[in-house]
């Protein structure tokens, strides 16, 4: 195996990881758990300083196993039962007793949440104290990346931020292009990428659980109904793709305690990159090789696009994730690299501009819209229909078209992001 192939495999394993609950409040739980561990006992007081995007993505989402939404319970549980070694599964030992203790902890007014004045979109700073003991932990740029640890005034870790936010590529990270993504997905020996099947195992399990229950807005379950006049959602592969993907998001945003496989720090991105591929392969009995290569193509495309967009942005993550699954669908339909290029350009011309207004149950609606567009854009590409350089933000180069899309999300929508947060916090 050559060095670059190994680097790409390592990158996928780093970015495609299990997570329980929405990754923003869970990252806050993780940071709180770490600060508590440094303190060595239950904190008497916890003070947090959070970036605007962390607050936005944690305000309205369910916290797994609690029946509650928002940051206070995520912080309380992080302090009381969280284990930092579990990373984004930090709350997997949550139970009813822990939730009741968490509610009491909140009622005792021990938690203080503040907005951090920072350009970093992903920034979590937690200070814990008990008697004369203090501790501090800071996570930034990545949901599990500590940049500062302090115990009783002694600095254990200190890493300077670059100031370029989380879209800056690490020097040792592979430099990707869409062509390189395609070649890797198509040519890498199956045994080297077979691990990607774990995305199906986790995300499909959550989807099936959701279709049996009434999570969130029940988008996946309602799409499976055929009782409406006109039978809008017939028993078709299209319906299976959208409903099974939305169902997993329904469950996750409502606080389901089952783990999902995330991508680039987002469970919804992991779901949207996985379930359309799984649904199609189930309907058409695709081979294991087709499933593995389609999932790899989908997830690595998402990782590639997120390298220039950043972890958190004003652009909804379903735009990126659905673009990945659209590429996977085109491959499954028999498309070559040229067709995949057309697919990406079609997606960039369709969904660019969909805003993120925080993590919440209605994210499943956006996920449904994203994967619905993925099916259409893939089908158009298979018919050699692709948006051209004369239209909007699309250029001859697919990689430049991607950069235009991410530039709009990263910089062009910054004012939108501020306005959305203002609206959300002043309702």
XYZ file of C-alpha atoms in Angstrom:
427
model
C 0.000 0.000 0.000
C 1.446 3.385 -0.974
C 1.780 6.241 1.499
C -1.020 8.380 0.064
C -3.505 5.507 0.103
C -2.688 4.866 3.756
C -3.114 8.579 4.527
C -6.568 8.599 2.925
C -7.589 5.480 4.863
C -6.389 7.117 8.079
C -8.327 10.263 7.178
C -11.575 8.328 6.672
C -11.094 6.494 9.972
C -10.461 9.826 11.686
C -13.520 11.548 10.217
C -16.046 8.691 10.117
C -16.594 7.766 13.767
C -19.487 6.715 16.056
C -21.422 9.415 17.911
C -24.385 9.343 20.278
C -26.565 12.430 19.945
C -25.964 15.719 18.162
C -22.228 16.327 18.058
C -22.281 19.956 19.274
C -23.948 19.424 22.689
C -22.127 16.093 22.958
C -18.805 17.869 22.388
C -19.784 20.232 25.206
C -20.496 17.169 27.383
C -17.118 15.754 26.398
C -15.251 18.927 27.293
C -17.134 19.128 30.597
C -16.293 15.511 31.384
C -12.617 16.183 30.716
C -12.590 19.290 32.925
C -14.354 17.320 35.678
C -11.793 14.537 35.453
C -9.010 17.105 35.815
C -10.793 18.546 38.838
C -10.996 15.110 40.432
C -14.470 15.530 41.949
C -17.968 16.751 41.162
C -17.782 20.466 40.342
C -19.565 22.937 42.583
C -19.624 25.375 39.670
C -19.214 25.039 35.912
C -18.709 28.069 33.694
C -18.714 27.704 29.941
C -17.675 30.012 27.104
C -19.022 28.802 23.751
C -18.787 30.009 20.163
C -21.981 31.199 18.521
C -22.201 28.174 16.232
C -21.919 25.749 19.137
C -24.763 27.542 20.911
C -26.828 27.621 17.710
C -26.434 23.891 17.124
C -27.159 22.919 20.719
C -30.207 25.003 21.593
C -33.042 22.903 20.225
C -31.771 19.360 19.871
C -32.628 16.356 22.021
C -29.980 14.995 24.379
C -29.841 11.171 24.222
C -31.651 9.250 26.917
C -32.997 12.338 28.713
C -36.195 13.443 27.007
C -34.746 16.960 27.299
C -33.221 19.471 24.904
C -30.395 21.952 25.132
C -27.064 22.588 26.813
C -27.776 22.552 30.579
C -28.577 18.829 30.749
C -25.669 18.048 28.384
C -23.314 19.931 30.723
C -24.750 18.374 33.883
C -24.478 14.829 32.543
C -20.980 15.471 31.244
C -19.956 16.381 34.786
C -21.878 13.640 36.569
C -21.492 10.529 34.417
C -19.472 11.521 31.337
C -16.253 9.700 30.477
C -13.896 11.504 28.122
C -12.369 8.222 26.941
C -15.639 7.525 25.118
C -15.195 10.706 23.002
C -18.451 11.403 21.090
C -20.117 8.528 22.929
C -19.329 10.313 26.202
C -22.891 9.882 27.530
C -23.384 6.232 26.621
C -23.716 5.272 30.320
C -26.629 7.670 30.842
C -29.597 6.217 32.744
C -32.736 7.474 34.496
C -30.932 8.028 37.786
C -28.285 10.126 36.046
C -30.968 12.234 34.362
C -32.717 12.910 37.679
C -29.401 13.870 39.266
C -28.703 16.078 36.262
C -32.007 17.909 36.710
C -31.177 18.544 40.390
C -27.750 19.799 39.401
C -29.341 22.285 36.999
C -31.856 23.427 39.643
C -28.979 24.162 42.012
C -27.791 26.863 39.562
C -24.301 25.463 39.203
C -24.045 25.949 35.428
C -23.274 29.287 33.744
C -23.202 29.498 29.932
C -21.631 32.455 28.119
C -21.021 33.463 24.497
C -17.326 33.459 23.607
C -16.054 36.351 21.493
C -14.065 34.298 19.005
C -13.705 33.857 15.269
C -13.509 30.098 15.768
C -16.803 28.515 14.803
C -16.135 25.446 16.944
C -14.934 26.570 20.379
C -15.808 25.118 23.790
C -14.200 26.379 27.000
C -15.154 24.793 30.329
C -14.034 25.934 33.796
C -14.820 23.739 36.816
C -14.308 24.534 40.486
C -14.844 22.866 43.867
C -13.535 24.542 47.021
C -10.065 25.809 46.187
C -9.594 23.349 43.303
C -9.983 24.461 39.677
C -9.669 22.990 36.208
C -10.119 24.055 32.601
C -10.504 22.252 29.288
C -10.878 23.775 25.827
C -11.941 22.011 22.636
C -11.572 23.852 19.321
C -11.576 23.302 15.532
C -12.666 19.648 15.922
C -15.319 18.133 18.176
C -12.774 15.990 20.026
C -9.635 18.135 19.746
C -8.337 19.611 23.001
C -6.173 22.695 22.668
C -5.882 23.541 26.378
C -5.924 21.583 29.634
C -5.282 23.025 33.082
C -5.364 21.498 36.576
C -5.177 23.767 39.652
C -3.339 26.442 37.705
C -0.877 24.001 36.129
C -1.027 24.022 32.336
C -0.960 20.459 30.994
C -1.587 21.251 27.335
C -1.507 24.449 25.326
C -1.875 24.643 21.563
C -2.087 27.934 19.716
C -4.914 28.392 17.258
C -3.928 29.349 13.738
C -6.683 31.930 13.389
C -7.714 30.438 10.056
C -10.584 28.463 11.554
C -11.172 24.789 11.027
C -11.076 24.756 7.230
C -7.283 24.929 7.260
C -5.855 21.634 6.081
C -3.292 19.902 8.270
C 0.130 19.619 6.697
C 0.069 15.820 6.846
C -3.473 15.470 5.478
C -3.801 14.159 1.918
C -4.632 16.796 -0.669
C -7.826 15.594 -2.286
C -9.528 16.282 -5.595
C -12.735 14.693 -6.839
C -10.702 12.613 -9.306
C -8.494 11.370 -6.471
C -11.586 10.535 -4.406
C -13.033 8.548 -7.309
C -9.805 6.664 -8.025
C -9.378 5.757 -4.359
C -12.946 4.474 -4.042
C -12.739 2.460 -7.256
C -9.192 1.048 -7.043
C -8.353 0.444 -3.385
C -8.424 -3.267 -2.466
C -11.728 -4.131 -0.796
C -10.131 -5.522 2.344
C -8.492 -2.144 2.971
C -11.815 -0.267 2.937
C -14.176 -2.955 4.217
C -14.373 -1.069 7.518
C -16.741 1.403 5.836
C -19.499 -1.233 6.202
C -19.759 -0.201 9.851
C -21.533 2.944 8.617
C -24.352 0.743 7.298
C -24.515 -1.298 10.500
C -24.967 1.710 12.792
C -26.998 4.085 10.647
C -29.341 1.456 9.247
C -30.077 0.215 12.780
C -31.096 3.714 13.880
C -33.224 4.153 10.764
C -35.078 0.879 11.393
C -35.623 1.786 15.045
C -37.066 5.139 14.007
C -39.484 3.621 11.499
C -40.953 1.524 14.329
C -41.397 4.496 16.683
C -42.548 8.105 16.712
C -39.328 10.108 16.819
C -39.258 13.822 16.045
C -41.509 14.910 13.199
C -41.812 11.281 11.994
C -40.863 12.233 8.436
C -39.481 8.814 7.579
C -42.504 7.010 9.006
C -45.054 9.317 7.373
C -43.429 8.893 3.960
C -44.029 5.169 4.258
C -47.774 5.716 4.584
C -49.905 5.063 1.517
C -53.214 6.233 2.960
C -53.292 9.699 1.442
C -55.371 10.426 -1.602
C -53.036 10.315 -4.584
C -50.496 8.037 -2.848
C -47.772 10.677 -3.094
C -45.024 8.375 -1.824
C -45.438 5.116 -3.672
C -43.484 2.003 -2.694
C -40.425 2.906 -4.744
C -36.647 3.097 -4.380
C -36.936 6.874 -4.275
C -39.307 6.669 -1.304
C -37.068 4.128 0.423
C -34.009 6.355 -0.025
C -35.644 9.483 1.358
C -37.734 7.868 4.098
C -34.975 5.640 5.497
C -32.510 8.521 5.554
C -34.955 10.971 7.125
C -36.005 8.346 9.672
C -32.478 8.028 11.052
C -32.292 11.810 11.352
C -35.724 11.894 13.052
C -34.385 9.584 15.752
C -31.036 11.267 16.208
C -32.389 14.806 16.516
C -35.078 13.665 18.957
C -32.493 12.247 21.368
C -32.328 8.553 20.464
C -29.595 6.939 22.558
C -28.348 4.689 19.740
C -25.019 5.559 18.149
C -24.793 6.702 14.548
C -21.722 6.849 12.336
C -20.844 10.491 11.841
C -18.839 12.165 9.087
C -16.651 15.229 9.669
C -18.170 15.835 13.075
C -21.826 15.480 12.100
C -24.141 12.530 12.628
C -26.634 13.863 10.102
C -23.854 14.075 7.518
C -22.907 10.489 8.271
C -26.529 9.393 7.938
C -27.053 11.285 4.664
C -23.845 9.874 3.197
C -24.837 6.330 4.155
C -28.557 5.611 3.978
C -29.309 6.481 0.312
C -26.579 4.007 -0.673
C -27.876 1.342 1.714
C -31.477 1.749 0.558
C -30.551 1.478 -3.126
C -28.301 -1.536 -2.565
C -30.996 -3.296 -0.552
C -33.597 -2.745 -3.282
C -31.355 -3.977 -6.099
C -29.359 -6.653 -4.262
C -26.062 -5.004 -5.086
C -22.859 -6.905 -4.448
C -20.769 -6.289 -1.352
C -18.129 -4.679 -3.558
C -20.648 -2.210 -4.982
C -21.850 -1.341 -1.479
C -18.315 -0.840 -0.139
C -17.166 1.265 -3.078
C -20.322 3.391 -3.129
C -20.113 4.066 0.618
C -16.419 4.900 0.322
C -17.053 7.256 -2.595
C -19.891 8.952 -0.725
C -18.106 9.405 2.606
C -14.782 10.486 1.102
C -16.540 13.035 -1.132
C -18.106 14.539 1.998
C -14.724 14.663 3.728
C -13.186 16.327 0.675
C -15.841 19.030 0.473
C -15.725 19.647 4.236
C -11.972 20.275 4.022
C -12.689 23.629 2.383
C -16.045 24.345 4.047
C -15.048 23.771 7.682
C -16.711 21.876 10.515
C -19.474 24.393 11.209
C -20.837 26.933 8.764
C -23.978 28.757 7.748
C -24.412 26.203 4.953
C -26.498 23.198 5.988
C -24.407 20.034 6.185
C -26.991 18.082 4.230
C -25.857 19.978 1.105
C -22.422 18.397 1.418
C -23.545 14.971 2.611
C -26.226 14.603 -0.043
C -23.622 15.493 -2.672
C -21.574 12.555 -1.431
C -24.484 10.123 -1.594
C -25.439 11.462 -5.029
C -21.983 10.432 -6.270
C -22.440 6.996 -4.733
C -25.811 6.597 -6.432
C -24.351 7.583 -9.798
C -21.695 4.898 -9.429
C -24.345 2.315 -8.500
C -26.370 3.300 -11.570
C -23.337 2.468 -13.716
C -21.927 5.960 -14.061
C -18.258 6.697 -14.702
C -16.153 9.569 -13.386
C -17.529 11.948 -16.023
C -21.061 11.247 -14.795
C -19.973 11.795 -11.184
C -18.541 15.200 -12.154
C -21.909 16.138 -13.645
C -23.646 14.897 -10.507
C -21.570 17.155 -8.252
C -22.122 20.186 -10.477
C -25.861 19.517 -10.510
C -25.905 19.332 -6.719
C -23.875 22.525 -6.319
C -26.330 24.291 -8.607
C -29.337 22.968 -6.668
C -28.740 23.146 -2.921
C -26.062 25.803 -2.416
C -27.458 28.421 -0.046
C -29.564 26.154 2.178
C -28.942 27.709 5.579
C -28.232 26.021 8.871
C -30.479 27.276 11.661
C -29.171 24.939 14.321
C -29.604 21.285 15.159
C -33.206 20.304 15.873
C -35.873 17.745 14.881
C -36.720 19.611 11.674
C -33.209 18.881 10.365
C -34.836 15.700 9.051
C -36.797 17.881 6.607
C -33.575 19.323 5.226
C -32.012 15.889 5.050
C -35.045 14.681 3.093
C -34.701 17.615 0.704
C -30.997 16.939 0.281
C -31.250 13.256 -0.572
C -34.285 13.905 -2.776
C -32.111 16.292 -4.783
C -29.347 13.681 -4.789
C -31.600 11.205 -6.587
C -32.677 13.770 -9.177
C -29.161 15.110 -9.796
C -27.773 11.606 -10.182
C -30.505 10.618 -12.648
C -29.903 13.769 -14.697
C -26.181 13.055 -14.825
C -26.865 9.523 -16.043
C -28.772 11.122 -18.923
C -25.740 13.358 -19.608
C -27.549 16.393 -18.255
C -25.169 18.604 -16.287
C -25.218 22.265 -15.281
C -22.687 24.129 -17.427
C -20.048 26.812 -16.853
C -22.492 29.411 -18.193
C -24.848 28.854 -15.274
C -24.427 30.490 -11.889
C -21.494 29.413 -9.713
C -20.577 26.388 -11.837
C -17.285 26.363 -13.756
C -15.600 23.942 -16.147
C -13.677 22.485 -13.230
C -15.687 20.404 -10.784
C -13.160 21.127 -8.038
C -13.493 24.874 -8.619
C -17.277 24.488 -8.569
C -16.962 22.810 -5.167
C -14.731 25.625 -3.950
C -17.299 28.185 -5.106
C -19.998 26.355 -3.172
C -17.917 26.168 0.006
C -16.754 29.776 -0.326
C -20.384 30.880 -0.286
C -21.043 28.759 2.811
C -17.841 29.713 4.611
C -17.637 33.438 3.871
C -20.602 34.607 1.830
C -23.152 33.473 4.416
C -21.408 34.819 7.524
C -23.915 37.642 7.923
C -26.714 35.111 7.439
C -25.219 33.037 10.246
C -25.179 36.017 12.609
C -28.747 36.950 11.719
C -29.984 33.387 12.208
C -28.410 33.218 15.669
C -29.913 36.611 16.572
C -33.367 35.436 15.515
C -33.005 32.169 17.422
C -31.887 33.833 20.644
C -34.506 36.605 20.540
C -37.658 34.589 19.774
